[in-house]
Short mmCIF file of C-alpha atoms in Angstrom, two decimals:
data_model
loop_
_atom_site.label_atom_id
_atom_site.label_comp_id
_atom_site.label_asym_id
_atom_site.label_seq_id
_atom_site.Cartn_x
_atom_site.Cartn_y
_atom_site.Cartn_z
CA UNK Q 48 64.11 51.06 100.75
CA UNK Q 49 68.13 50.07 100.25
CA UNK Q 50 68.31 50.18 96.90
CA UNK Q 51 66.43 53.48 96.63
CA UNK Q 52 68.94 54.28 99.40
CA UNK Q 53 71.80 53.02 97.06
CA UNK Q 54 70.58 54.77 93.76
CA UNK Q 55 70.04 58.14 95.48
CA UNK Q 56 73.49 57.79 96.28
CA UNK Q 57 74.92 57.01 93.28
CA UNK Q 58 73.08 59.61 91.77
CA UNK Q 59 74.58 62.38 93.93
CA UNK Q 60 78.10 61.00 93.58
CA UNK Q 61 77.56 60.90 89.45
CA UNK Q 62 76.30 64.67 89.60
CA UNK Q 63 79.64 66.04 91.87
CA UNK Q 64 82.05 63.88 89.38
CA UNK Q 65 80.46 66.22 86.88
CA UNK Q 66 80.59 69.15 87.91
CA UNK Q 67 84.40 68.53 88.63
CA UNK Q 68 84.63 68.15 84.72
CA UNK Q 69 84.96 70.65 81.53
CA UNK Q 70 82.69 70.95 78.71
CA UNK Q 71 85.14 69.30 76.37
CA UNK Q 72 85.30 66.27 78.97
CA UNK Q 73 88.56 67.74 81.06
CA UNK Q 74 88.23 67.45 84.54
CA UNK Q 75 88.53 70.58 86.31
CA UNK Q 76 90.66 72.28 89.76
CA UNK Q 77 89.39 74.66 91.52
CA UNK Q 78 92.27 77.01 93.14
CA UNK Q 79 90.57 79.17 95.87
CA UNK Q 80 93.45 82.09 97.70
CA UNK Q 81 91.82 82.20 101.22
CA UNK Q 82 92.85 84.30 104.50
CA UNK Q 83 94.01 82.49 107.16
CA UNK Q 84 90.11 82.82 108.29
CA UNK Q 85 89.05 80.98 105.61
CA UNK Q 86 87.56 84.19 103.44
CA UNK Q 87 88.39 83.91 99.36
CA UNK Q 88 90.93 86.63 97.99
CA UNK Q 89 88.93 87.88 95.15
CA UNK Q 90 91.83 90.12 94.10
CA UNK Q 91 94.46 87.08 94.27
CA UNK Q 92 95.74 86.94 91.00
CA UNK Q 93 96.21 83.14 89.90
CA UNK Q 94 98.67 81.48 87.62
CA UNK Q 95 99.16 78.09 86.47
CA UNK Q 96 102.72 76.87 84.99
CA UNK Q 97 103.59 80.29 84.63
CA UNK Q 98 100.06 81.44 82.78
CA UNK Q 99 97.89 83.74 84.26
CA UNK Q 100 94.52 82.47 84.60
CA UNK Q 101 91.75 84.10 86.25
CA UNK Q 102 91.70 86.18 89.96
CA UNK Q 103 89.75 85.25 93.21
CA UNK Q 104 88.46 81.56 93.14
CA UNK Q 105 89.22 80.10 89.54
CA UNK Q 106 89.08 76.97 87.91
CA UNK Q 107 91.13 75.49 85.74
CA UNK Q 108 92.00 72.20 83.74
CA UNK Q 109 93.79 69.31 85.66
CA UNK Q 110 97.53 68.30 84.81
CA UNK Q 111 99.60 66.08 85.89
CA UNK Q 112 101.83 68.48 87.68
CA UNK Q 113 100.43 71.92 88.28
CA UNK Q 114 102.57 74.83 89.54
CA UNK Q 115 100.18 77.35 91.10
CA UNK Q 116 101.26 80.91 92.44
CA UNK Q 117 98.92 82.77 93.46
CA UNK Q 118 99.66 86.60 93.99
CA UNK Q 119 97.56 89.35 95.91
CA UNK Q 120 100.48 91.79 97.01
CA UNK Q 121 100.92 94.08 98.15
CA UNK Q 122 98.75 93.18 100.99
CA UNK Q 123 99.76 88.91 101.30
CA UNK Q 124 102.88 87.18 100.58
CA UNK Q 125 103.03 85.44 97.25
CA UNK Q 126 102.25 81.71 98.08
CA UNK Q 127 103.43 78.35 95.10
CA UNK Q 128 101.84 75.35 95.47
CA UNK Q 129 103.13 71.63 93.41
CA UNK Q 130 100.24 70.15 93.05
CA UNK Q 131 99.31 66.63 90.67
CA UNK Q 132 96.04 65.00 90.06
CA UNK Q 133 95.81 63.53 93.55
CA UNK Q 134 95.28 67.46 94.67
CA UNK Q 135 92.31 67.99 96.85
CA UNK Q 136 89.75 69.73 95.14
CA UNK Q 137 89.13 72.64 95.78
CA UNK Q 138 92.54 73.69 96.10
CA UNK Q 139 93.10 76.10 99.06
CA UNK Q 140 96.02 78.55 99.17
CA UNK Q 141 96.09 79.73 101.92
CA UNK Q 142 97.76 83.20 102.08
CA UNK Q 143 99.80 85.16 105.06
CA UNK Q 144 99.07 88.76 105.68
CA UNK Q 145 102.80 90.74 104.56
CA UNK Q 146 104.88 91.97 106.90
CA UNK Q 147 105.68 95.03 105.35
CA UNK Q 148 101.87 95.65 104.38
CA UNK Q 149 101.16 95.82 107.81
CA UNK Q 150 103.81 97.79 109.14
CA UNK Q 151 103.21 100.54 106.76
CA UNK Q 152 100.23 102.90 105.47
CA UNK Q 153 98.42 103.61 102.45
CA UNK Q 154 99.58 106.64 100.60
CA UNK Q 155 96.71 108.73 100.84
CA UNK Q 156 98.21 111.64 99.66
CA UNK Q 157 99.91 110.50 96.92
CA UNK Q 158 103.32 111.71 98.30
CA UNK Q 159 105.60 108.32 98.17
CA UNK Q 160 108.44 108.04 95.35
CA UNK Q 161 106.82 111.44 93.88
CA UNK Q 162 108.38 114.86 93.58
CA UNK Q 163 106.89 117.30 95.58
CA UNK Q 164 106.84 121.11 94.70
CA UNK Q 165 107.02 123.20 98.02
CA UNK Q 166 106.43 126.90 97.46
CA UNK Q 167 108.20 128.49 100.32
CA UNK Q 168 106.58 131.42 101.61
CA UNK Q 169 107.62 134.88 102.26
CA UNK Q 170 108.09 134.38 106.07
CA UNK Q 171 110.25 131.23 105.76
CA UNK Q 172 112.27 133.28 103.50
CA UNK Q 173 113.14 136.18 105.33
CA UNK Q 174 113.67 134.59 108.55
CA UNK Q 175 115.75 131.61 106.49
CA UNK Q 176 113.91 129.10 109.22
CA UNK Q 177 112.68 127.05 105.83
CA UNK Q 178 115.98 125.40 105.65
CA UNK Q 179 116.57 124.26 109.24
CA UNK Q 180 113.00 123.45 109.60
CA UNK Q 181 113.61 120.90 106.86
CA UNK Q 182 116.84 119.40 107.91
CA UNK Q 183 115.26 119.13 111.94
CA UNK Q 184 111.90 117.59 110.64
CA UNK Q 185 113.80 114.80 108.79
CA UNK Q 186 116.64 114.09 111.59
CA UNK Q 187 113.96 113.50 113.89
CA UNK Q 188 113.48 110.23 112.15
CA UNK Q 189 116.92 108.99 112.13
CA UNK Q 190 117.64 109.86 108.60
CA UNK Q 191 121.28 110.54 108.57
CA UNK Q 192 122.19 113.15 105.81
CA UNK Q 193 124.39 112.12 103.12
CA UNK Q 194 125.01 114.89 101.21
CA UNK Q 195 123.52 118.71 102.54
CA UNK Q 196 124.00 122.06 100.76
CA UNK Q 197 122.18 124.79 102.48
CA UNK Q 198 122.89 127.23 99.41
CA UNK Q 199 121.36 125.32 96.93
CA UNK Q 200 119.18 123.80 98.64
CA UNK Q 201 120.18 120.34 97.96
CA UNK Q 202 119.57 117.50 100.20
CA UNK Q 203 120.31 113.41 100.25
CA UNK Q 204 119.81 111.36 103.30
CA UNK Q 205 121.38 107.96 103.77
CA UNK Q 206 119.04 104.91 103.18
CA UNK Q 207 117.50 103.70 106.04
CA UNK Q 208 116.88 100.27 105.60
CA UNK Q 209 115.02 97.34 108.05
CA UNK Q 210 114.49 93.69 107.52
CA UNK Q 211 111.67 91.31 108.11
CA UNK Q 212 111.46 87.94 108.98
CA UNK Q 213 109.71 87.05 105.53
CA UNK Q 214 113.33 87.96 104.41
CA UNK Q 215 111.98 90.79 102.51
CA UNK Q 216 113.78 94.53 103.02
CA UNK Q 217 112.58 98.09 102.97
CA UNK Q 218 114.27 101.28 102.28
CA UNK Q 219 114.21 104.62 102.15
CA UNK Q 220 115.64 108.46 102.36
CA UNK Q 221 114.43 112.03 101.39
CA UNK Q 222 116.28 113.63 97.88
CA UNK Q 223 115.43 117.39 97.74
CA UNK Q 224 117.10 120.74 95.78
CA UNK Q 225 115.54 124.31 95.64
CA UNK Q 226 114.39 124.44 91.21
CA UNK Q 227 113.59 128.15 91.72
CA UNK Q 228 114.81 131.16 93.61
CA UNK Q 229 112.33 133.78 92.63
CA UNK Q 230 109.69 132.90 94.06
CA UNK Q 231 112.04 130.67 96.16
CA UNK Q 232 110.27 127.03 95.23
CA UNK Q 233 112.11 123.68 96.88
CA UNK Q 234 111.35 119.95 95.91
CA UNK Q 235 111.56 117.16 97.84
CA UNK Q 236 110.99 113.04 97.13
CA UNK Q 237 110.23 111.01 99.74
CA UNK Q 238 111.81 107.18 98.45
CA UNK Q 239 110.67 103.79 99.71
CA UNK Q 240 111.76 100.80 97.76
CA UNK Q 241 111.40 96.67 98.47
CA UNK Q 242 113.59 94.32 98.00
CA UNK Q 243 112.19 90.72 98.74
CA UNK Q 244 113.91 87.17 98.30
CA UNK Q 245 114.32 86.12 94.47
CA UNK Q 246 114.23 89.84 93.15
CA UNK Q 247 116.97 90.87 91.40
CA UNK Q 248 116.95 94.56 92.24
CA UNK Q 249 115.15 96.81 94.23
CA UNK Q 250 111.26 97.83 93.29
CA UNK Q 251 109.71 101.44 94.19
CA UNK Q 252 107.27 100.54 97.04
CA UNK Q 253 103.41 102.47 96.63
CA UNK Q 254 103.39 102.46 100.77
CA UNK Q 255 105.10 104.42 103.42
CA UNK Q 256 106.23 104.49 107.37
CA UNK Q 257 103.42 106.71 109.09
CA UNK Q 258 105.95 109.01 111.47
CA UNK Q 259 108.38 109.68 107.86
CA UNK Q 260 105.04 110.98 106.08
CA UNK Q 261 103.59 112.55 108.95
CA UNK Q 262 107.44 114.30 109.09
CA UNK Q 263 106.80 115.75 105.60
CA UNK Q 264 104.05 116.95 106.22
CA UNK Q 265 105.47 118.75 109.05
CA UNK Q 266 107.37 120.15 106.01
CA UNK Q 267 105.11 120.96 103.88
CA UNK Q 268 103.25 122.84 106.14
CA UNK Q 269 105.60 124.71 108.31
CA UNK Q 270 107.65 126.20 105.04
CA UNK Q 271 104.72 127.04 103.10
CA UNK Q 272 103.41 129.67 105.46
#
């Protein structure tokens, strides 16, 4: 009864060493990006020594020394691991929910870092309320304007710019200028750009602050009518 005890398992240890190991007799790491609650990243996007290799839960030859980053923004940080052949397999990289993910909202509308054609309608027009209503709307967010010309239409705010504790900044301001008079048509981008640690300039962000989108659309539909 021991020995068949002892041979069943040797048997199961023989069978996980290989399935830990390649066809062409490498032996294999399996990188899994998980949540904090444990649940795979199937979008993570994996890379080892600077080569992309697969997304979600991936394996991949052993090395000596491994560098793996594993990216699934915008949604989680970016997380590197150092790993060698001592690593624990599988390979768990863990990732943190980002900051600036989760203080902003998806762009539904399609609105963010986009120019925006605003027909302004006949009312607006003869009452010239399509102006003020534009410049109110957007200082009741704090946007300070930089550069206002009520004749042409043109419009710059300030950037308005916060910083998180991942070290990672966001800004953003409102560009606008009328591009026809007759009928009277006015454009207007709405900018949000990132700027995390290790980037060398700042990125357009795809994401926006709910009360500055909810603002133009406040704008949208109060000079349209």
């Amino acid at each position: 009864m021991l020995a068949s005890t002892r041979l069943t398992l040797l048997s199961l240890t023989l069978a996980a060493a290989a399935l830990s190991v390649g066809c062409g007799g490498r032996r294999l790491l399996t990188v899994m990006p998980s949540t904090t609650a444990g649940a795979v990243v199937q979008e993570a996007r994996v890379s080892v020594n600077g080569q992309f290799v697969g997304s979600g839960s991936v394996e991949v030859p052993r090395e000596r020394t491994m560098v793996v980053t594993v990216d699934a923004s915008p949604q989680y940080e970016p997380a590197q691991v150092q790993v060698d052949q001592r690593a624990q397999n599988p390979l768990v990289v863990t990732l943190r929910e980002d900051e600036v993910f989760m203080s902003t909202v998806e762009d539904t509308n399609q609105v963010v870092n986009v120019w925006l054609t605003l027909n302004i309608g006949m009312q607006a027009q003869m009452t010239q309320s399509w102006w003020s209503t534009i410049i109110n709307a957007i200082s009741t967010q704090d946007f300070e304007p930089e550069m206002m010309d009520a004749a042409s239409g043109f419009l710059r705010t300030a950037w308005k710019q916060v910083t998180f504790r991942s070290g990672a900044s966001v800004r953003r301001r409102f560009v606008g200028n009328v591009v026809q008079t007759n009928p009277l048509q006015w454009r207007v981008r709405y900018e949000v750009q990132i700027m995390r640690p290790g980037m060398a300039d700042w990125q357009d962000y795809p994401r926006g602050f709910r009360d500055e989108l909810d603002a133009l659309a406040e704008v949208r539909g109060r000079v349209s009518q």
